[in-house]
Amino acid sequence: MRNLLVHLDSSAQTKSRLELAVALATRMGSRLVGIFAQTQRSVTSGVVAAWPPAEYVAARTAAEDAFMAATGGLVDRAFMDLNRGEESDILAQAVDLARHFDLVVCGQPSAEIQAAPGDLIERIVVDSGRPVLVVPHAGHFPDTGRKPMFTWNDSREAARAFVDGIRITVKDAEAVVVSVSKPGDPEIGYRKASLQFAVAHLKAHGISGRADQALASDIGLMDALLNEAADFGADLLVLGAFGGQGYPRFSRGSGSRFMLKHMTLPVLLSH
């Protein structure tokens, strides 16, 4: 991946995802672009709205200074200001911009941190056609892709995420491909063979891996995946996101949203 985009805002969590984005860009020899985007109301005087307000300008300047300081060792870097404050404008422009990059790095959404639209990640993943690496708001993650856990459920989304995950995995990585099922799932037997194809796919790219089938008897599938990641000591979880399963429509992607809320390690989401 030679062209990376990292989302910046005024939250303290920006530092962590910027550090990880710089580490990836350094390792892969990539161009890194920082995009400042956060919600902000314009200042009105009578019927006239003034944009950008001083608060926005100060936050943008601080973000640019931090970005330039963190990326001083990169050959190719650039800072961009989306220069929009309304959620709808931010979402539309962020999705459009993301299409011109190989990977987008974002921070985990949080109810306490509302600098950016809450559905920014979902919109980019679903509408841009690009993978998103989400960095947790708690913890320190100086690098990723050295001990990845690939999730597998035979879906289109899983296949797409698998290939995207390979692209940020180091060649000497120790990987595992995990399938989690509920007891009695009729696909368990078929998935055992499918997992071996996935491991062979990793091997073709020079990545050592093994397969693991897990049962989620008393917990949800996403909780089971997080448990598997913790047991393995993974530094990256690769997940096919926002699939078409689920009825009614609002339940589709519920597993992905659960993961975004409860993630404890960097998660690569692809649709």
CSV table of C-alpha atoms in Angstrom, one decimal:
chain,number,residue,atom,x,y,z
A,1,MET,CA,0.0,0.0,0.0
A,2,ARG,CA,1.7,3.1,-1.2
A,3,ASN,CA,-0.8,5.9,-0.6
A,4,LEU,CA,-2.3,6.3,2.9
A,5,LEU,CA,-4.8,8.7,4.4
A,6,VAL,CA,-5.1,9.4,8.1
A,7,HIS,CA,-8.0,11.3,9.7
A,8,LEU,CA,-7.1,14.1,12.0
A,9,ASP,CA,-9.2,16.1,14.5
A,10,SER,CA,-8.7,17.9,17.8
A,11,SER,CA,-9.2,14.8,20.0
A,12,ALA,CA,-6.3,13.5,22.1
A,13,GLN,CA,-6.7,10.1,20.3
A,14,THR,CA,-5.4,11.6,17.1
A,15,LYS,CA,-1.8,11.2,18.3
A,16,SER,CA,-2.2,7.4,18.5
A,17,ARG,CA,-3.6,6.8,15.1
A,18,LEU,CA,-1.1,9.3,13.5
A,19,GLU,CA,1.8,7.4,15.1
A,20,LEU,CA,0.5,4.1,13.7
A,21,ALA,CA,-0.1,5.7,10.3
A,22,VAL,CA,3.5,7.0,10.2
A,23,ALA,CA,4.9,3.6,11.2
A,24,LEU,CA,3.0,1.9,8.3
A,25,ALA,CA,4.1,4.6,5.9
A,26,THR,CA,7.7,4.3,7.0
A,27,ARG,CA,7.7,0.5,6.7
A,28,MET,CA,5.9,0.4,3.3
A,29,GLY,CA,7.6,3.5,1.8
A,30,SER,CA,4.2,5.1,1.4
A,31,ARG,CA,2.9,8.6,0.8
A,32,LEU,CA,0.9,9.8,3.8
A,33,VAL,CA,-1.8,12.4,3.7
A,34,GLY,CA,-3.4,13.8,6.8
A,35,ILE,CA,-6.9,15.1,6.5
A,36,PHE,CA,-8.3,17.4,9.1
A,37,ALA,CA,-12.1,17.0,9.4
A,38,GLN,CA,-14.3,17.6,12.4
A,39,THR,CA,-17.8,18.9,13.1
A,40,GLN,CA,-18.1,22.6,13.9
A,41,ARG,CA,-20.9,25.1,13.8
A,42,SER,CA,-20.3,28.3,11.9
A,43,VAL,CA,-20.5,31.6,13.8
A,44,THR,CA,-23.6,33.6,12.9
A,45,SER,CA,-24.0,37.4,13.2
A,46,GLY,CA,-27.6,38.2,12.5
A,47,VAL,CA,-28.4,36.3,9.3
A,48,VAL,CA,-24.7,36.1,8.1
A,49,ALA,CA,-22.8,32.9,8.9
A,50,ALA,CA,-19.0,33.2,9.2
A,51,TRP,CA,-16.7,30.3,8.3
A,52,PRO,CA,-14.4,29.1,9.5
A,53,PRO,CA,-14.8,30.1,13.2
A,54,ALA,CA,-11.7,30.9,15.3
A,55,GLU,CA,-12.1,27.6,17.2
A,56,TYR,CA,-11.9,25.6,14.1
A,57,VAL,CA,-8.9,27.5,12.8
A,58,ALA,CA,-7.0,26.9,16.0
A,59,ALA,CA,-7.8,23.2,16.0
A,60,ARG,CA,-6.8,22.9,12.4
A,61,THR,CA,-3.5,24.7,13.0
A,62,ALA,CA,-2.7,22.5,15.9
A,63,ALA,CA,-3.5,19.3,13.9
A,64,GLU,CA,-1.3,20.5,11.0
A,65,ASP,CA,1.6,21.3,13.4
A,66,ALA,CA,1.3,17.8,15.0
A,67,PHE,CA,1.1,16.1,11.6
A,68,MET,CA,4.2,17.9,10.2
A,69,ALA,CA,6.2,17.1,13.3
A,70,ALA,CA,5.2,13.4,13.3
A,71,THR,CA,5.9,12.9,9.6
A,72,GLY,CA,9.3,14.7,9.4
A,73,GLY,CA,11.0,11.5,8.5
A,74,LEU,CA,8.7,10.7,5.5
A,75,VAL,CA,9.7,11.5,2.0
A,76,ASP,CA,6.2,12.1,0.7
A,77,ARG,CA,3.6,13.7,3.0
A,78,ALA,CA,0.8,16.3,2.8
A,79,PHE,CA,-1.8,17.9,5.0
A,80,MET,CA,-5.3,18.7,3.9
A,81,ASP,CA,-8.1,20.6,5.5
A,82,LEU,CA,-11.6,19.4,4.5
A,83,ASN,CA,-12.8,22.9,5.6
A,84,ARG,CA,-16.3,21.8,6.4
A,85,GLY,CA,-18.2,21.7,9.6
A,86,GLU,CA,-21.6,20.1,8.8
A,87,GLU,CA,-21.8,16.3,9.2
A,88,SER,CA,-23.3,15.7,5.8
A,89,ASP,CA,-20.6,17.7,4.0
A,90,ILE,CA,-17.8,15.9,6.0
A,91,LEU,CA,-19.2,12.5,5.2
A,92,ALA,CA,-19.7,13.1,1.5
A,93,GLN,CA,-16.2,14.7,1.0
A,94,ALA,CA,-14.4,12.2,3.2
A,95,VAL,CA,-15.9,9.2,1.3
A,96,ASP,CA,-15.0,10.8,-2.1
A,97,LEU,CA,-11.4,11.5,-1.0
A,98,ALA,CA,-10.9,8.1,0.5
A,99,ARG,CA,-11.5,6.5,-3.0
A,100,HIS,CA,-8.1,8.0,-4.1
A,101,PHE,CA,-6.1,6.1,-1.4
A,102,ASP,CA,-5.1,2.5,-0.7
A,103,LEU,CA,-5.9,2.6,3.0
A,104,VAL,CA,-7.7,5.0,5.4
A,105,VAL,CA,-6.6,5.2,9.1
A,106,CYS,CA,-9.3,6.4,11.5
A,107,GLY,CA,-9.8,6.4,15.3
A,108,GLN,CA,-12.4,4.3,17.2
A,109,PRO,CA,-15.7,6.2,17.6
A,110,SER,CA,-16.7,7.2,21.2
A,111,ALA,CA,-19.7,8.8,22.7
A,112,GLU,CA,-17.3,10.9,24.8
A,113,ILE,CA,-15.3,12.0,21.8
A,114,GLN,CA,-17.5,13.7,19.2
A,115,ALA,CA,-15.0,15.7,17.1
A,116,ALA,CA,-16.1,13.8,14.0
A,117,PRO,CA,-19.4,12.3,12.7
A,118,GLY,CA,-20.2,9.1,14.6
A,119,ASP,CA,-20.8,7.1,11.4
A,120,LEU,CA,-17.7,8.4,9.6
A,121,ILE,CA,-16.0,4.9,9.6
A,122,GLU,CA,-19.1,3.1,8.4
A,123,ARG,CA,-19.7,5.5,5.6
A,124,ILE,CA,-16.1,5.2,4.4
A,125,VAL,CA,-16.0,1.4,4.6
A,126,VAL,CA,-19.3,0.9,2.9
A,127,ASP,CA,-19.3,3.7,0.3
A,128,SER,CA,-15.6,4.4,-0.7
A,129,GLY,CA,-14.5,0.9,-1.7
A,130,ARG,CA,-11.4,1.2,0.5
A,131,PRO,CA,-10.3,-0.6,3.7
A,132,VAL,CA,-10.2,1.3,6.9
A,133,LEU,CA,-7.8,0.6,9.7
A,134,VAL,CA,-9.4,1.6,13.0
A,135,VAL,CA,-7.2,2.4,16.0
A,136,PRO,CA,-8.6,2.0,19.5
A,137,HIS,CA,-9.0,5.1,21.6
A,138,ALA,CA,-7.4,3.3,24.6
A,139,GLY,CA,-4.0,1.7,24.4
A,140,HIS,CA,-0.7,2.2,22.6
A,141,PHE,CA,-0.2,0.7,19.1
A,142,PRO,CA,3.2,1.7,17.6
A,143,ASP,CA,2.9,-0.9,14.8
A,144,THR,CA,0.5,-3.6,13.4
A,145,GLY,CA,0.5,-6.5,11.1
A,146,ARG,CA,3.3,-8.6,12.8
A,147,LYS,CA,0.8,-10.9,14.5
A,148,PRO,CA,-2.4,-10.6,12.6
A,149,MET,CA,-5.7,-12.5,13.1
A,150,PHE,CA,-7.7,-13.0,10.0
A,151,THR,CA,-11.4,-13.7,10.5
A,152,TRP,CA,-13.1,-16.0,8.0
A,153,ASN,CA,-16.8,-16.8,7.3
A,154,ASP,CA,-16.8,-17.5,3.6
A,155,SER,CA,-18.4,-14.2,2.7
A,156,ARG,CA,-17.5,-11.7,0.0
A,157,GLU,CA,-16.6,-9.2,2.7
A,158,ALA,CA,-14.2,-11.6,4.5
A,159,ALA,CA,-12.5,-12.4,1.2
A,160,ARG,CA,-12.0,-8.7,0.5
A,161,ALA,CA,-10.7,-8.0,4.0
A,162,PHE,CA,-8.3,-11.0,3.7
A,163,VAL,CA,-6.5,-9.6,0.7
A,164,ASP,CA,-6.4,-6.1,2.2
A,165,GLY,CA,-5.0,-7.5,5.4
A,166,ILE,CA,-2.2,-9.3,3.6
A,167,ARG,CA,-1.1,-6.0,2.2
A,168,ILE,CA,-0.3,-4.5,5.6
A,169,THR,CA,1.1,-7.8,7.1
A,170,VAL,CA,4.9,-8.2,7.3
A,171,LYS,CA,6.4,-11.1,5.5
A,172,ASP,CA,7.7,-12.9,8.6
A,173,ALA,CA,4.5,-12.4,10.5
A,174,GLU,CA,2.9,-15.1,12.7
A,175,ALA,CA,-0.8,-15.3,11.6
A,176,VAL,CA,-3.9,-17.2,12.4
A,177,VAL,CA,-7.1,-17.5,10.4
A,178,VAL,CA,-10.1,-17.9,12.7
A,179,SER,CA,-13.6,-19.0,12.1
A,180,VAL,CA,-16.2,-18.6,14.9
A,181,SER,CA,-19.5,-20.5,14.7
A,182,LYS,CA,-22.5,-21.2,16.9
A,183,PRO,CA,-23.0,-24.8,18.0
A,184,GLY,CA,-25.0,-26.7,15.4
A,185,ASP,CA,-23.9,-24.5,12.5
A,186,PRO,CA,-24.3,-26.7,9.4
A,187,GLU,CA,-21.4,-24.9,7.7
A,188,ILE,CA,-18.8,-26.0,10.3
A,189,GLY,CA,-17.6,-29.0,8.3
A,190,TYR,CA,-17.3,-27.1,5.1
A,191,ARG,CA,-15.5,-24.2,6.8
A,192,LYS,CA,-12.8,-26.5,8.0
A,193,ALA,CA,-11.7,-27.1,4.5
A,194,SER,CA,-12.2,-23.5,3.5
A,195,LEU,CA,-9.8,-22.4,6.3
A,196,GLN,CA,-7.0,-24.5,4.9
A,197,PHE,CA,-7.4,-22.7,1.5
A,198,ALA,CA,-7.1,-19.4,3.5
A,199,VAL,CA,-3.9,-20.6,5.2
A,200,ALA,CA,-2.5,-21.6,1.8
A,201,HIS,CA,-3.3,-18.2,0.5
A,202,LEU,CA,-1.2,-16.7,3.3
A,203,LYS,CA,1.6,-19.1,2.5
A,204,ALA,CA,1.6,-18.0,-1.1
A,205,HIS,CA,2.4,-14.5,0.1
A,206,GLY,CA,5.2,-15.7,2.4
A,207,ILE,CA,3.2,-15.5,5.6
A,208,SER,CA,3.2,-18.3,8.1
A,209,GLY,CA,-0.3,-19.1,9.4
A,210,ARG,CA,-2.5,-21.7,10.9
A,211,ALA,CA,-6.3,-22.2,11.1
A,212,ASP,CA,-8.4,-22.2,14.2
A,213,GLN,CA,-12.1,-23.0,14.5
A,214,ALA,CA,-13.9,-21.7,17.6
A,215,LEU,CA,-17.4,-22.2,19.0
A,216,ALA,CA,-19.3,-19.3,20.6
A,217,SER,CA,-21.6,-21.2,22.9
A,218,ASP,CA,-22.5,-18.6,25.6
A,219,ILE,CA,-21.3,-15.4,24.0
A,220,GLY,CA,-21.7,-13.5,20.8
A,221,LEU,CA,-19.6,-14.0,17.7
A,222,MET,CA,-17.8,-10.7,18.0
A,223,ASP,CA,-17.0,-11.3,21.7
A,224,ALA,CA,-15.6,-14.7,20.7
A,225,LEU,CA,-13.4,-13.1,18.1
A,226,LEU,CA,-12.1,-10.6,20.6
A,227,ASN,CA,-11.4,-13.4,23.0
A,228,GLU,CA,-9.5,-15.3,20.3
A,229,ALA,CA,-7.5,-12.2,19.5
A,230,ALA,CA,-6.5,-11.8,23.1
A,231,ASP,CA,-5.5,-15.4,23.5
A,232,PHE,CA,-3.4,-15.2,20.3
A,233,GLY,CA,-1.8,-11.9,21.3
A,234,ALA,CA,-2.9,-10.4,18.0
A,235,ASP,CA,-1.7,-6.9,17.0
A,236,LEU,CA,-4.3,-6.7,14.2
A,237,LEU,CA,-7.8,-8.1,13.6
A,238,VAL,CA,-8.9,-8.4,10.0
A,239,LEU,CA,-12.6,-8.3,9.5
A,240,GLY,CA,-15.1,-8.3,6.6
A,241,ALA,CA,-17.5,-5.6,7.6
A,242,PHE,CA,-21.1,-4.5,7.2
A,243,GLY,CA,-22.2,-7.6,5.3
A,244,GLY,CA,-25.6,-8.0,3.7
A,245,GLN,CA,-26.9,-10.5,6.3
A,246,GLY,CA,-29.6,-9.3,8.7
A,247,TYR,CA,-33.3,-8.5,8.6
A,248,PRO,CA,-34.7,-6.0,9.0
A,249,ARG,CA,-32.2,-3.7,7.3
A,250,PHE,CA,-31.2,-1.8,10.4
A,251,SER,CA,-29.8,-5.1,11.9
A,252,ARG,CA,-27.3,-5.4,9.0
A,253,GLY,CA,-23.8,-4.6,10.1
A,254,SER,CA,-24.7,-4.9,13.8
A,255,GLY,CA,-21.7,-7.1,14.4
A,256,SER,CA,-19.4,-4.6,12.8
A,257,ARG,CA,-20.9,-1.8,14.9
A,258,PHE,CA,-20.4,-4.0,18.0
A,259,MET,CA,-16.8,-4.5,17.1
A,260,LEU,CA,-16.3,-0.7,16.6
A,261,LYS,CA,-17.7,-0.1,20.1
A,262,HIS,CA,-15.8,-2.9,22.0
A,263,MET,CA,-12.5,-3.3,20.0
A,264,THR,CA,-9.3,-3.6,22.0
A,265,LEU,CA,-6.8,-3.8,19.2
A,266,PRO,CA,-6.4,-2.2,15.7
A,267,VAL,CA,-9.1,-3.6,13.4
A,268,LEU,CA,-8.9,-3.6,9.6
A,269,LEU,CA,-12.4,-3.3,8.1
A,270,SER,CA,-13.2,-4.0,4.5
A,271,HIS,CA,-16.5,-4.2,2.6
